[in-house]
CSV table of C-alpha atoms and ligand atoms in Angstrom, one decimal:
chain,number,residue,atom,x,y,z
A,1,UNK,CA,-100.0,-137.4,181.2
A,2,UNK,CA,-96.4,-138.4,180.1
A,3,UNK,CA,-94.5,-134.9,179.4
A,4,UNK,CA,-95.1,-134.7,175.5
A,5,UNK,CA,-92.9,-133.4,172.2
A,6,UNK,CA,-94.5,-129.9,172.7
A,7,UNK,CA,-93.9,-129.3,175.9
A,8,UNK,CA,-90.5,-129.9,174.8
A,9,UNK,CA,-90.6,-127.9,171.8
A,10,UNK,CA,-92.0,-125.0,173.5
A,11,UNK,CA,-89.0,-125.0,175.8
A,12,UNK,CA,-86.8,-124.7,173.8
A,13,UNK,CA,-87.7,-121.6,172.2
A,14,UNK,CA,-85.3,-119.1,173.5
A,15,UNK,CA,-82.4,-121.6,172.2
A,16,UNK,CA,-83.8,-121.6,169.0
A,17,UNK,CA,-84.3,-118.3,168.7
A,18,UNK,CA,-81.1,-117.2,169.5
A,19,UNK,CA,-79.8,-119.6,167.1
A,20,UNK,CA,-82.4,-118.3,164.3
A,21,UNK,CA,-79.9,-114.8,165.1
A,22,UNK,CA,-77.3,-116.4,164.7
A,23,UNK,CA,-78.0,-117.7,161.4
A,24,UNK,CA,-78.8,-114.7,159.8
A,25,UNK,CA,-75.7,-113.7,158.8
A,26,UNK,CA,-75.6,-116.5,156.1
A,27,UNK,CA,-79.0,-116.4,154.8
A,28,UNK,CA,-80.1,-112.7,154.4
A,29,UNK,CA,-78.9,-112.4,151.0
A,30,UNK,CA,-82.2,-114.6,151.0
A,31,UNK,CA,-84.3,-112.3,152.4
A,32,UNK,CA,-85.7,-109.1,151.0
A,33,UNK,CA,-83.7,-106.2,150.7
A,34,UNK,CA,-85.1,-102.6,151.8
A,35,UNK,CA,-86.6,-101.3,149.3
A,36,UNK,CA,-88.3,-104.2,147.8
A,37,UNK,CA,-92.0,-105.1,147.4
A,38,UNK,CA,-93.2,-107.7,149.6
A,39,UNK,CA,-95.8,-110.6,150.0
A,40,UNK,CA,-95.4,-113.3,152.6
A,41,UNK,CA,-97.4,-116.4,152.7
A,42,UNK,CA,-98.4,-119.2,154.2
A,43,UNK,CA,-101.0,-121.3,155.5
A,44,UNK,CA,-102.2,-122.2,159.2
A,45,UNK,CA,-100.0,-120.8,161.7
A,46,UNK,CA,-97.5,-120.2,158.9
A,47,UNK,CA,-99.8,-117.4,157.4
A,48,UNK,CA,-100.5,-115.7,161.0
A,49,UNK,CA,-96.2,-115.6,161.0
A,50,UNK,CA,-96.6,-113.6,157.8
A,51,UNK,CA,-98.7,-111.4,159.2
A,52,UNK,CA,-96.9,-110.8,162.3
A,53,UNK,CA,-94.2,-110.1,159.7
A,54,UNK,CA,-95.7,-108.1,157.2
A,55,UNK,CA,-96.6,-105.5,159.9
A,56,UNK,CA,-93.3,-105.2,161.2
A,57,UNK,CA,-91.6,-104.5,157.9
A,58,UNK,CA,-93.4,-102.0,156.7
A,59,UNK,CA,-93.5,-100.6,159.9
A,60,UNK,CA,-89.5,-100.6,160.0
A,61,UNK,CA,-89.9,-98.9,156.5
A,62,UNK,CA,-88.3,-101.7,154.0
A,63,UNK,CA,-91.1,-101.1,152.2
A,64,UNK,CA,-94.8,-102.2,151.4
A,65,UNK,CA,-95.3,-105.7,152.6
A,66,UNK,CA,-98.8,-107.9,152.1
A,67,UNK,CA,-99.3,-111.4,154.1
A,68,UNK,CA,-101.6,-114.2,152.1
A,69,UNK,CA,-103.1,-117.4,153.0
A,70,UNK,CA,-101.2,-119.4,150.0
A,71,UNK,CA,-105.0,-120.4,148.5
A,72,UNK,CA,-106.0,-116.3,148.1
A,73,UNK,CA,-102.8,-115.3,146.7
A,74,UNK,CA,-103.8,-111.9,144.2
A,75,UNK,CA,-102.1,-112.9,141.0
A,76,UNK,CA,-103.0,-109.7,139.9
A,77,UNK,CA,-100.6,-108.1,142.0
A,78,UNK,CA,-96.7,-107.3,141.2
A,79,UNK,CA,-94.0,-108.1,143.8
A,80,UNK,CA,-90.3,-108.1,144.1
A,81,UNK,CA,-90.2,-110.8,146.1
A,82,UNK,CA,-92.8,-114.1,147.8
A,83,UNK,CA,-91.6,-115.1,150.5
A,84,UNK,CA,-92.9,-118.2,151.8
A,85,UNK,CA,-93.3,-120.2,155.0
A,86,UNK,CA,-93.5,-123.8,155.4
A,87,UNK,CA,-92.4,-125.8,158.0
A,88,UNK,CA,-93.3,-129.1,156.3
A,89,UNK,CA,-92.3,-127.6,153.0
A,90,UNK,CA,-95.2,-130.3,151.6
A,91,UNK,CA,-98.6,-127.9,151.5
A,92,UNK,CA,-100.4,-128.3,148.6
A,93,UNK,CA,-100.9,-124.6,148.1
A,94,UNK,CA,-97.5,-123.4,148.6
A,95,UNK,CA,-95.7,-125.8,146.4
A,96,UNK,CA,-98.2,-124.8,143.5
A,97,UNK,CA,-97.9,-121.5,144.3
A,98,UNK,CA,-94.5,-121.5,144.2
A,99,UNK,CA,-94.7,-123.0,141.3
A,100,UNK,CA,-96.9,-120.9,139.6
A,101,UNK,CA,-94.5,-118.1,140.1
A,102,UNK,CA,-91.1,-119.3,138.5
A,103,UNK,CA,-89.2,-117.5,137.6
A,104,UNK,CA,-90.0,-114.9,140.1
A,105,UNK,CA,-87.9,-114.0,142.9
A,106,UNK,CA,-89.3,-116.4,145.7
A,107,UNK,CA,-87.8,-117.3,148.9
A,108,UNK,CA,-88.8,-120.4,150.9
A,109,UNK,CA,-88.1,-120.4,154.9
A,110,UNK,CA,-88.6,-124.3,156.1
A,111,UNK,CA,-87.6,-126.9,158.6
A,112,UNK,CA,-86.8,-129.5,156.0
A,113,UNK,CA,-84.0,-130.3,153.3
A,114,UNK,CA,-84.9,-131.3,149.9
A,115,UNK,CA,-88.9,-130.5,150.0
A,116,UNK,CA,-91.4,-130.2,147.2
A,117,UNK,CA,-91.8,-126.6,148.0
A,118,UNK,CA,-87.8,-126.1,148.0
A,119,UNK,CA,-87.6,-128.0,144.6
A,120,UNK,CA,-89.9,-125.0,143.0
A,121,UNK,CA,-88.4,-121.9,145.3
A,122,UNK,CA,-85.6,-120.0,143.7
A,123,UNK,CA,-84.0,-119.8,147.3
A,124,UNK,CA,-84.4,-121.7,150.6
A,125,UNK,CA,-83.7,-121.3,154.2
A,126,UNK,CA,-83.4,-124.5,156.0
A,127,UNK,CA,-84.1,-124.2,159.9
A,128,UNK,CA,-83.8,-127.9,160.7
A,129,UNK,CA,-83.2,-127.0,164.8
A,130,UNK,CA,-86.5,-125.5,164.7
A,131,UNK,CA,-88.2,-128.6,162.9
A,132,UNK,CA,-90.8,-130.5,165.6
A,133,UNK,CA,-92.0,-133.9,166.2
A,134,UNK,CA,-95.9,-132.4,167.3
A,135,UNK,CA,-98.1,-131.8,164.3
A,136,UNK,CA,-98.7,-128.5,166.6
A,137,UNK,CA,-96.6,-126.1,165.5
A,138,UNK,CA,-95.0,-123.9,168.0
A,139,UNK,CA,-91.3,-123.7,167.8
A,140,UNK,CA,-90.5,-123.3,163.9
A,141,UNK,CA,-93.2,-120.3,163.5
A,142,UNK,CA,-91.7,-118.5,166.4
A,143,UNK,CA,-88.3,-119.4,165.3
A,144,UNK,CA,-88.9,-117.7,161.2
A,145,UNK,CA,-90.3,-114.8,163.2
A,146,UNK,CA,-87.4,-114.4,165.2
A,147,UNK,CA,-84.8,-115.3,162.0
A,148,UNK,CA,-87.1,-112.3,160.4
A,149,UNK,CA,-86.9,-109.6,163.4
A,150,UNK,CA,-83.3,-110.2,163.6
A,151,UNK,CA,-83.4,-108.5,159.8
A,152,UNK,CA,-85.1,-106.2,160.8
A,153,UNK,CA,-82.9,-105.3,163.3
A,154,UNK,CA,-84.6,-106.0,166.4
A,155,UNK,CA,-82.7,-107.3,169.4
A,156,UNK,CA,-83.8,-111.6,169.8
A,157,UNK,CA,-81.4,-112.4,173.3
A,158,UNK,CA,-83.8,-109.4,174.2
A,159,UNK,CA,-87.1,-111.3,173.4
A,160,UNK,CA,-85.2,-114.7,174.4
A,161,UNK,CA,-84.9,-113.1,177.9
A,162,UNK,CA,-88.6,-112.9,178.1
A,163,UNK,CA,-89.2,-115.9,176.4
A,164,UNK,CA,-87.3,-117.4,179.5
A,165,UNK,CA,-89.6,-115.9,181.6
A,166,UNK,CA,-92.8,-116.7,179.6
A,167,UNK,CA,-91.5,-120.2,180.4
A,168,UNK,CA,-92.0,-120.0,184.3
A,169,UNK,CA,-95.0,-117.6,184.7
A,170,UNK,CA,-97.5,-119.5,186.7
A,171,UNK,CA,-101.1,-120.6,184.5
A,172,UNK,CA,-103.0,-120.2,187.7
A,173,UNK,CA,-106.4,-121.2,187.0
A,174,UNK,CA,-106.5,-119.5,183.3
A,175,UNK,CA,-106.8,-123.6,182.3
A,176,UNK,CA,-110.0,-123.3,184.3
A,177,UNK,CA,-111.6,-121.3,181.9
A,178,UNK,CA,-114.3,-121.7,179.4
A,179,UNK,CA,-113.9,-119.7,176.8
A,180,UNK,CA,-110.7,-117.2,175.7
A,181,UNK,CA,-110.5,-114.5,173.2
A,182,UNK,CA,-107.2,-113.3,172.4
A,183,UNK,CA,-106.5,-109.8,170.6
A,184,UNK,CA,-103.5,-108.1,169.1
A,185,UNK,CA,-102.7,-104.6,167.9
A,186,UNK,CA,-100.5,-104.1,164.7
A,187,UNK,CA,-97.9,-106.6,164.3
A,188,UNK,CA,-99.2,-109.2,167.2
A,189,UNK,CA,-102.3,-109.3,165.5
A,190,UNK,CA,-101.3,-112.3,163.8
A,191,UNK,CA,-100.0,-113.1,167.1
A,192,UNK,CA,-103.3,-113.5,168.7
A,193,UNK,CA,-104.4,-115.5,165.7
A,194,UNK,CA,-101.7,-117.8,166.5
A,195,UNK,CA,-102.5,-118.1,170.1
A,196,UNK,CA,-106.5,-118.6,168.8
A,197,UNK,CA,-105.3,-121.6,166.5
A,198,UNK,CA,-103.1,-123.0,169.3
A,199,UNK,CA,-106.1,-123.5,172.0
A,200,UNK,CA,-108.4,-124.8,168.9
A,201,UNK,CA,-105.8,-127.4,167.5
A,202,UNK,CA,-104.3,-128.8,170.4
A,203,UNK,CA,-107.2,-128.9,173.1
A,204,UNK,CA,-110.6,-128.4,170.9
A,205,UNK,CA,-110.7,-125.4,173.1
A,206,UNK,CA,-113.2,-122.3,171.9
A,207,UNK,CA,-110.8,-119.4,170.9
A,208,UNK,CA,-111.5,-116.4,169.1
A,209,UNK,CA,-108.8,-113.9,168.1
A,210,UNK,CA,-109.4,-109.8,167.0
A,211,UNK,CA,-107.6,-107.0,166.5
A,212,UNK,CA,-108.1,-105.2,169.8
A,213,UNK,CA,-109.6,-102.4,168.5
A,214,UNK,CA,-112.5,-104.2,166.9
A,215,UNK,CA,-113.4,-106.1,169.7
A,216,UNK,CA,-115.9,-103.7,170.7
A,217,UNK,CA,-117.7,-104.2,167.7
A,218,UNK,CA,-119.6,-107.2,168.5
A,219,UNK,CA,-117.3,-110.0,169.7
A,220,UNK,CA,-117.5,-108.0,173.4
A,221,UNK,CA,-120.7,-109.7,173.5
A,222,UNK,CA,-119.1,-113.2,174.5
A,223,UNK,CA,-117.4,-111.7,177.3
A,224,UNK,CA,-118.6,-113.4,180.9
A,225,UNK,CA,-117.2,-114.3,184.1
A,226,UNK,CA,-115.5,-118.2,183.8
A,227,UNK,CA,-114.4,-116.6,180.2
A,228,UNK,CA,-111.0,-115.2,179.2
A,229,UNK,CA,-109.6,-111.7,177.2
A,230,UNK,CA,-105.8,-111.9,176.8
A,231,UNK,CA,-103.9,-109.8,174.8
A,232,UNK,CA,-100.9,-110.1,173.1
A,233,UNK,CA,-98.9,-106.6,174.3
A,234,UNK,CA,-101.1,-104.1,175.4
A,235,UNK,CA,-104.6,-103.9,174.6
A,236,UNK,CA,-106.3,-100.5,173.7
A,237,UNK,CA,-106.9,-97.6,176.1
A,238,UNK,CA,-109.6,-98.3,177.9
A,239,UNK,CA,-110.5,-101.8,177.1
A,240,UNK,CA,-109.1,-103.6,180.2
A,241,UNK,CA,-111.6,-102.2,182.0
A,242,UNK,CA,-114.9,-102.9,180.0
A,243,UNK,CA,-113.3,-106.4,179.9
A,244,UNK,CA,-113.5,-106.3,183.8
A,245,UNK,CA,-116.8,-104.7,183.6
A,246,UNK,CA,-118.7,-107.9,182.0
A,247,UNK,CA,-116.8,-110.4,184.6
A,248,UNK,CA,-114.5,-111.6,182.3
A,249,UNK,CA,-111.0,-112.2,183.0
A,250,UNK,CA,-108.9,-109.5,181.6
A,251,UNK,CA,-105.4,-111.4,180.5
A,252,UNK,CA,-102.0,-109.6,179.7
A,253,UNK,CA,-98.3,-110.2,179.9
A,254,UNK,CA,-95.1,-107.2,180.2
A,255,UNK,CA,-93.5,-109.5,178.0
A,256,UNK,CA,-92.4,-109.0,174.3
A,257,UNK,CA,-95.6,-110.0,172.9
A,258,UNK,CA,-93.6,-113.0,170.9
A,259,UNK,CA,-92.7,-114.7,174.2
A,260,UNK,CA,-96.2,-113.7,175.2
A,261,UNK,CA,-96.9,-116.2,173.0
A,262,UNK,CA,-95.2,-118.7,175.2
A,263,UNK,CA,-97.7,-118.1,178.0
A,264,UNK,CA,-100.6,-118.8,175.3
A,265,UNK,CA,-98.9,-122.0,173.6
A,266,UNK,CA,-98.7,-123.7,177.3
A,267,UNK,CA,-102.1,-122.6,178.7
A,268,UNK,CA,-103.1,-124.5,175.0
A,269,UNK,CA,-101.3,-127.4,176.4
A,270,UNK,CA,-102.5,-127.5,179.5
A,271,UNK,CA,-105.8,-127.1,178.5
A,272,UNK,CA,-105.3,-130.3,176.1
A,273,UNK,CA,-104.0,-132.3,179.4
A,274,UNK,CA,-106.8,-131.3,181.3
A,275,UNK,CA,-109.4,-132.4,178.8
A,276,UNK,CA,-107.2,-136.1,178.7
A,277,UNK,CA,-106.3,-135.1,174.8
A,278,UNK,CA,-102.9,-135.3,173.0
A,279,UNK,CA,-101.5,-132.2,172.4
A,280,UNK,CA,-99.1,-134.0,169.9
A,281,UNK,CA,-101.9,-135.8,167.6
A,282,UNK,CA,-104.8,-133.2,167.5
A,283,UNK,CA,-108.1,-134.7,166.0
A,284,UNK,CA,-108.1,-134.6,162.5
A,285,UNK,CA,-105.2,-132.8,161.9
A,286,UNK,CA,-101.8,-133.9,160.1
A,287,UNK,CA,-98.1,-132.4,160.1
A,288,UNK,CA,-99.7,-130.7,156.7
A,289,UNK,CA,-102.3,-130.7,154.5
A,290,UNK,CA,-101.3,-132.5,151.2
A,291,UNK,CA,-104.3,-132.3,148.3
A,292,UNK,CA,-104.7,-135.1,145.8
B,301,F1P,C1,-99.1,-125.5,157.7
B,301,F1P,C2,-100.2,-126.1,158.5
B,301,F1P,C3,-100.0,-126.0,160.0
B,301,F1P,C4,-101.2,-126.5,160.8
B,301,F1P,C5,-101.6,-128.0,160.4
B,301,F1P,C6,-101.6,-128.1,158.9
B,301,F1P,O1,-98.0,-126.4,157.6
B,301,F1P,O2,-101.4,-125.4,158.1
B,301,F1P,O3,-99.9,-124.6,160.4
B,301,F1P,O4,-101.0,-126.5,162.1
B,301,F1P,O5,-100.8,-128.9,161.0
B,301,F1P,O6,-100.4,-127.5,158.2
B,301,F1P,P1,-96.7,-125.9,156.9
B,301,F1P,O7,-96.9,-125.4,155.5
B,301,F1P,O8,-96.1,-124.8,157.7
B,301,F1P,O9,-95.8,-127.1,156.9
Protein backbone atom coordinates (compact mmCIF):
# COMPACT_ATOMS: atom_id res chain seq x y z
CA UNK A 1 0.00 0.00 0.00
CA UNK A 2 0.82 3.56 -1.29
CA UNK A 3 2.53 5.46 1.87
CA UNK A 4 -0.66 7.29 3.28
CA UNK A 5 -1.42 10.92 5.09
CA UNK A 6 -0.74 9.27 8.58
CA UNK A 7 2.26 7.88 7.97
CA UNK A 8 3.12 11.31 7.18
CA UNK A 9 1.51 12.96 9.94
CA UNK A 10 2.97 10.72 12.44
CA UNK A 11 6.41 11.83 11.16
CA UNK A 12 6.18 14.74 11.66
CA UNK A 13 5.54 14.95 15.17
CA UNK A 14 8.75 16.01 16.66
CA UNK A 15 8.57 19.22 14.18
CA UNK A 16 5.29 19.95 15.43
CA UNK A 17 5.98 19.62 18.60
CA UNK A 18 8.71 21.79 18.79
CA UNK A 19 6.77 24.27 17.06
CA UNK A 20 3.66 23.75 19.64
CA UNK A 21 6.92 25.20 22.14
CA UNK A 22 7.49 27.68 20.28
CA UNK A 23 4.17 29.03 20.22
CA UNK A 24 3.57 29.27 23.64
CA UNK A 25 4.85 32.32 24.31
CA UNK A 26 1.88 34.01 22.42
CA UNK A 27 -0.94 32.10 23.49
CA UNK A 28 -0.53 31.36 27.35
CA UNK A 29 -2.35 34.21 28.36
CA UNK A 30 -4.99 31.64 26.95
CA UNK A 31 -4.26 29.09 29.10
CA UNK A 32 -4.87 28.68 32.79
CA UNK A 33 -3.03 30.43 35.20
CA UNK A 34 -1.70 28.56 38.48
CA UNK A 35 -3.94 28.76 40.76
CA UNK A 36 -7.06 28.34 38.81
CA UNK A 37 -9.73 25.61 38.73
CA UNK A 38 -9.64 23.39 35.92
CA UNK A 39 -11.82 21.14 33.55
CA UNK A 40 -10.64 19.96 30.18
CA UNK A 41 -12.74 18.34 27.65
CA UNK A 42 -13.09 16.75 24.72
CA UNK A 43 -14.30 13.86 22.93
CA UNK A 44 -12.45 10.78 21.16
CA UNK A 45 -8.86 11.07 21.31
CA UNK A 46 -9.41 14.78 22.29
CA UNK A 47 -10.85 13.63 25.74
CA UNK A 48 -7.92 10.94 26.46
CA UNK A 49 -5.48 14.41 25.65
CA UNK A 50 -7.46 15.94 28.59
CA UNK A 51 -6.74 13.38 30.62
CA UNK A 52 -3.21 13.05 29.94
CA UNK A 53 -3.48 16.72 30.84
CA UNK A 54 -5.42 16.97 33.77
CA UNK A 55 -3.04 14.54 35.54
CA UNK A 56 -0.07 16.45 34.85
CA UNK A 57 -1.36 19.78 36.09
CA UNK A 58 -2.43 18.92 39.14
CA UNK A 59 0.45 17.01 39.52
CA UNK A 60 2.70 20.11 38.74
CA UNK A 61 0.51 21.86 41.46
CA UNK A 62 -1.53 24.61 39.31
CA UNK A 63 -4.18 23.43 40.87
CA UNK A 64 -7.25 20.94 40.84
CA UNK A 65 -7.87 19.88 37.26
CA UNK A 66 -10.91 17.39 35.99
CA UNK A 67 -10.93 15.91 32.32
CA UNK A 68 -14.74 15.24 30.68
CA UNK A 69 -16.01 13.62 27.68
CA UNK A 70 -17.88 16.89 26.30
CA UNK A 71 -21.52 14.74 26.56
CA UNK A 72 -20.92 14.06 30.75
CA UNK A 73 -19.88 17.48 31.45
CA UNK A 74 -21.07 18.09 35.60
CA UNK A 75 -22.92 21.31 35.30
CA UNK A 76 -23.07 21.13 38.80
CA UNK A 77 -19.63 21.82 39.23
CA UNK A 78 -17.81 25.46 39.47
CA UNK A 79 -14.68 26.12 37.37
CA UNK A 80 -12.29 28.97 36.61
CA UNK A 81 -11.70 27.91 33.45
CA UNK A 82 -13.01 24.89 30.41
CA UNK A 83 -10.70 24.30 28.38
CA UNK A 84 -11.57 22.56 25.39
CA UNK A 85 -9.98 20.41 22.64
CA UNK A 86 -11.15 20.08 19.21
CA UNK A 87 -9.25 19.50 16.31
CA UNK A 88 -12.13 19.82 13.90
CA UNK A 89 -13.59 22.53 16.09
CA UNK A 90 -17.22 21.05 14.59
CA UNK A 91 -18.30 18.34 17.42
CA UNK A 92 -21.62 18.60 18.28
CA UNK A 93 -20.97 18.38 21.93
CA UNK A 94 -18.27 20.78 22.32
CA UNK A 95 -19.81 23.60 20.39
CA UNK A 96 -23.05 23.25 22.64
CA UNK A 97 -21.09 22.97 25.45
CA UNK A 98 -19.27 25.74 24.87
CA UNK A 99 -22.15 27.35 24.33
CA UNK A 100 -23.87 26.44 27.26
CA UNK A 101 -21.22 28.09 29.19
CA UNK A 102 -20.95 31.84 27.98
CA UNK A 103 -19.97 33.89 29.54
CA UNK A 104 -17.58 31.67 31.41
CA UNK A 105 -13.93 31.74 31.02
CA UNK A 106 -13.52 29.04 28.20
CA UNK A 107 -10.62 28.38 26.11
CA UNK A 108 -10.69 26.41 22.83
CA UNK A 109 -7.28 24.74 21.52
CA UNK A 110 -7.98 23.63 17.59
CA UNK A 111 -6.50 23.10 14.25
CA UNK A 112 -8.97 25.29 12.45
CA UNK A 113 -9.71 29.19 11.92
CA UNK A 114 -13.11 30.45 12.12
CA UNK A 115 -15.00 27.11 13.67
CA UNK A 116 -18.36 26.77 15.21
CA UNK A 117 -16.76 25.84 18.40
CA UNK A 118 -14.31 29.07 18.18
CA UNK A 119 -17.42 31.29 17.27
CA UNK A 120 -18.87 30.31 21.00
CA UNK A 121 -15.23 30.15 23.03
CA UNK A 122 -14.22 33.22 24.71
CA UNK A 123 -10.52 32.44 23.54
CA UNK A 124 -8.94 30.28 20.86
CA UNK A 125 -5.68 28.69 20.02
CA UNK A 126 -5.28 27.97 16.44
CA UNK A 127 -2.59 25.10 15.68
CA UNK A 128 -3.20 24.94 11.97
CA UNK A 129 0.65 23.02 11.44
CA UNK A 130 -0.79 20.32 13.54
CA UNK A 131 -4.15 20.10 11.44
CA UNK A 132 -4.23 16.45 9.34
CA UNK A 133 -5.63 15.20 6.27
CA UNK A 134 -6.49 11.36 8.06
CA UNK A 135 -9.73 11.26 9.90
CA UNK A 136 -7.14 9.39 12.46
CA UNK A 137 -5.94 11.73 14.64
CA UNK A 138 -2.46 11.49 15.60
CA UNK A 139 -0.53 14.62 15.15
CA UNK A 140 -2.88 17.50 16.53
CA UNK A 141 -3.60 15.51 19.98
CA UNK A 142 0.06 15.04 20.50
CA UNK A 143 0.84 18.41 19.38
CA UNK A 144 -2.03 20.30 22.26
CA UNK A 145 -0.30 17.92 24.70
CA UNK A 146 3.00 19.10 23.94
CA UNK A 147 1.75 23.11 23.55
CA UNK A 148 0.24 22.09 27.28
CA UNK A 149 3.59 20.41 28.80
CA UNK A 150 5.51 23.29 27.55
CA UNK A 151 3.22 25.34 30.31
CA UNK A 152 3.75 23.36 32.51
CA UNK A 153 7.22 23.65 32.13
CA UNK A 154 8.36 20.49 30.86
CA UNK A 155 11.22 20.35 28.40
CA UNK A 156 9.43 19.33 24.48
CA UNK A 157 13.12 19.15 22.26
CA UNK A 158 13.53 16.61 25.29
CA UNK A 159 10.48 14.49 24.29
CA UNK A 160 11.01 15.54 20.48
CA UNK A 161 14.39 13.70 20.86
CA UNK A 162 12.58 10.60 21.70
CA UNK A 163 9.94 11.12 19.49
CA UNK A 164 12.79 10.84 16.82
CA UNK A 165 13.61 7.80 18.02
CA UNK A 166 10.04 6.36 18.54
CA UNK A 167 10.19 7.03 14.75
CA UNK A 168 12.93 4.32 13.91
CA UNK A 169 12.36 1.61 16.61
CA UNK A 170 11.83 -1.51 14.67
CA UNK A 171 7.76 -3.17 15.00
CA UNK A 172 9.27 -6.58 14.74
CA UNK A 173 6.56 -8.90 14.68
CA UNK A 174 4.30 -6.88 17.43
CA UNK A 175 1.93 -6.49 13.92
CA UNK A 176 1.71 -10.22 14.22
CA UNK A 177 -0.26 -10.13 17.14
CA UNK A 178 -3.76 -10.87 18.03
CA UNK A 179 -4.80 -9.09 20.49
CA UNK A 180 -2.96 -5.87 22.54
CA UNK A 181 -3.78 -4.30 25.79
CA UNK A 182 -2.19 -1.15 26.56
CA UNK A 183 -1.92 0.34 30.29
CA UNK A 184 -0.82 3.63 31.67
CA UNK A 185 0.00 4.88 35.18
CA UNK A 186 -0.98 8.58 36.18
CA UNK A 187 -0.75 10.94 33.52
CA UNK A 188 -0.25 8.29 30.42
CA UNK A 189 -3.28 6.75 31.43
CA UNK A 190 -5.01 8.61 28.90
CA UNK A 191 -2.10 7.79 26.91
CA UNK A 192 -2.83 4.16 26.77
CA UNK A 193 -6.44 5.08 25.96
CA UNK A 194 -5.16 6.85 23.11
CA UNK A 195 -3.01 4.07 21.87
CA UNK A 196 -6.30 1.59 22.55
CA UNK A 197 -8.47 3.95 20.17
CA UNK A 198 -5.63 4.16 17.67
CA UNK A 199 -5.43 0.21 16.91
CA UNK A 200 -9.49 0.11 17.03
CA UNK A 201 -10.04 3.16 14.60
CA UNK A 202 -7.50 2.62 12.11
CA UNK A 203 -7.12 -1.24 11.71
CA UNK A 204 -10.54 -2.75 13.51
CA UNK A 205 -7.80 -4.21 15.71
CA UNK A 206 -9.02 -5.60 19.37
CA UNK A 207 -7.41 -3.15 21.98
CA UNK A 208 -8.13 -2.65 25.48
CA UNK A 209 -6.49 0.09 27.57
CA UNK A 210 -6.26 0.10 31.85
CA UNK A 211 -4.64 1.78 34.30
CA UNK A 212 -1.79 -0.54 35.07
CA UNK A 213 -2.65 -1.09 38.39
CA UNK A 214 -6.04 -2.46 37.70
CA UNK A 215 -5.10 -4.80 35.25
CA UNK A 216 -4.88 -7.49 37.66
CA UNK A 217 -8.33 -7.14 38.49
CA UNK A 218 -9.87 -9.06 35.77
CA UNK A 219 -8.59 -7.87 32.36
CA UNK A 220 -5.21 -10.22 33.21
CA UNK A 221 -7.53 -12.89 32.17
CA UNK A 222 -7.08 -12.06 28.26
CA UNK A 223 -3.52 -12.39 28.54
CA UNK A 224 -2.07 -15.45 26.12
CA UNK A 225 0.77 -16.12 24.02
CA UNK A 226 0.16 -14.47 20.20
CA UNK A 227 -1.37 -11.50 22.48
CA UNK A 228 0.25 -8.22 23.50
CA UNK A 229 0.71 -5.92 27.10
CA UNK A 230 2.41 -2.66 26.33
CA UNK A 231 2.68 0.00 28.46
CA UNK A 232 2.97 3.38 28.12
CA UNK A 233 6.21 4.33 30.69
CA UNK A 234 6.70 1.86 33.18
CA UNK A 235 4.22 -0.60 34.20
CA UNK A 236 3.77 -1.50 37.97
CA UNK A 237 6.29 -3.42 40.17
CA UNK A 238 5.92 -6.67 39.41
CA UNK A 239 3.56 -6.86 36.58
CA UNK A 240 6.11 -7.49 33.72
CA UNK A 241 6.55 -10.63 34.96
CA UNK A 242 2.94 -12.12 35.54
CA UNK A 243 2.58 -10.64 31.97
CA UNK A 244 5.43 -13.09 30.90
CA UNK A 245 4.01 -15.75 33.13
CA UNK A 246 0.65 -16.23 30.92
CA UNK A 247 2.74 -16.18 27.53
CA UNK A 248 1.89 -12.94 26.62
CA UNK A 249 4.11 -10.52 25.22
CA UNK A 250 5.15 -8.02 27.75
CA UNK A 251 5.67 -4.49 25.60
CA UNK A 252 7.48 -1.31 26.86
CA UNK A 253 9.54 1.62 25.57
CA UNK A 254 12.59 3.93 27.70
CA UNK A 255 11.05 6.59 25.87
CA UNK A 256 8.98 9.56 27.19
CA UNK A 257 5.80 7.83 27.28
CA UNK A 258 4.38 10.71 24.74
CA UNK A 259 6.78 9.57 21.99
CA UNK A 260 5.93 6.09 23.31
CA UNK A 261 2.96 6.85 21.72
CA UNK A 262 4.71 6.99 18.35
CA UNK A 263 5.64 3.40 18.64
CA UNK A 264 1.80 2.58 19.31
CA UNK A 265 0.28 5.05 16.52
CA UNK A 266 2.61 3.04 13.77
CA UNK A 267 2.12 -0.52 14.99
CA UNK A 268 -1.87 0.84 14.50
CA UNK A 269 -0.84 1.52 11.09
CA UNK A 270 0.80 -1.21 10.25
CA UNK A 271 -1.63 -3.36 11.59
CA UNK A 272 -4.27 -1.49 9.18
CA UNK A 273 -1.78 -2.31 6.11
CA UNK A 274 -1.55 -5.72 6.96
CA UNK A 275 -5.23 -6.36 7.22
CA UNK A 276 -5.46 -4.39 3.39
CA UNK A 277 -7.49 -1.40 5.28
CA UNK A 278 -7.13 2.40 4.96
CA UNK A 279 -5.61 3.86 7.73
CA UNK A 280 -6.90 7.28 6.39
CA UNK A 281 -10.72 6.34 5.95
CA UNK A 282 -11.50 4.09 8.93
CA UNK A 283 -14.97 2.24 8.59
CA UNK A 284 -17.64 4.32 9.74
CA UNK A 285 -15.86 7.02 11.05
CA UNK A 286 -15.70 10.78 9.88
CA UNK A 287 -13.09 13.83 10.63
CA UNK A 288 -15.95 14.45 13.48
CA UNK A 289 -19.06 13.66 14.60
CA UNK A 290 -21.69 16.41 13.76
CA UNK A 291 -25.44 15.70 15.33
CA UNK A 292 -28.50 16.82 13.59
C1 LIG B 1 -13.07 14.23 17.92
C2 LIG B 1 -13.29 12.84 17.34
C3 LIG B 1 -12.00 12.12 16.99
C4 LIG B 1 -12.29 10.72 16.50
C5 LIG B 1 -13.30 10.69 15.34
C6 LIG B 1 -14.48 11.57 15.62
O1 LIG B 1 -12.87 15.22 16.98
O2 LIG B 1 -13.98 12.13 18.35
O3 LIG B 1 -11.15 12.02 18.11
O4 LIG B 1 -11.10 10.13 16.06
O5 LIG B 1 -12.70 11.02 14.13
O6 LIG B 1 -14.10 12.87 16.18
P1 LIG B 1 -12.44 16.69 17.36
O7 LIG B 1 -13.51 17.29 18.27
O8 LIG B 1 -11.12 16.67 18.05
O9 LIG B 1 -12.41 17.40 16.03
Amino acid sequence: MLPTHVDAEITSQPATWRQAAELLPTVAGALPAPGERVAVVGCGTSWFIAMSYAVLREGAGHGVTDAFVGSEYPGSREYDRVVAISRSGTTTEIVELLAALRPAATTLITAVEGSPAAAVAAATIELPFADERSVVQTRFATTTLALLRAHLGDDIDAVARDGEEALAIPLDGLAAAEQVTFLGRGWTVGLAYEAALKTREAAQFWAEAYPGMDYRHGPIAIAQPGRLVWSLGPAPEGLPDEVSATGATYVEHDLDPQAGLIVAQRFAVALAKERGLDPDRPRALTRSVILA
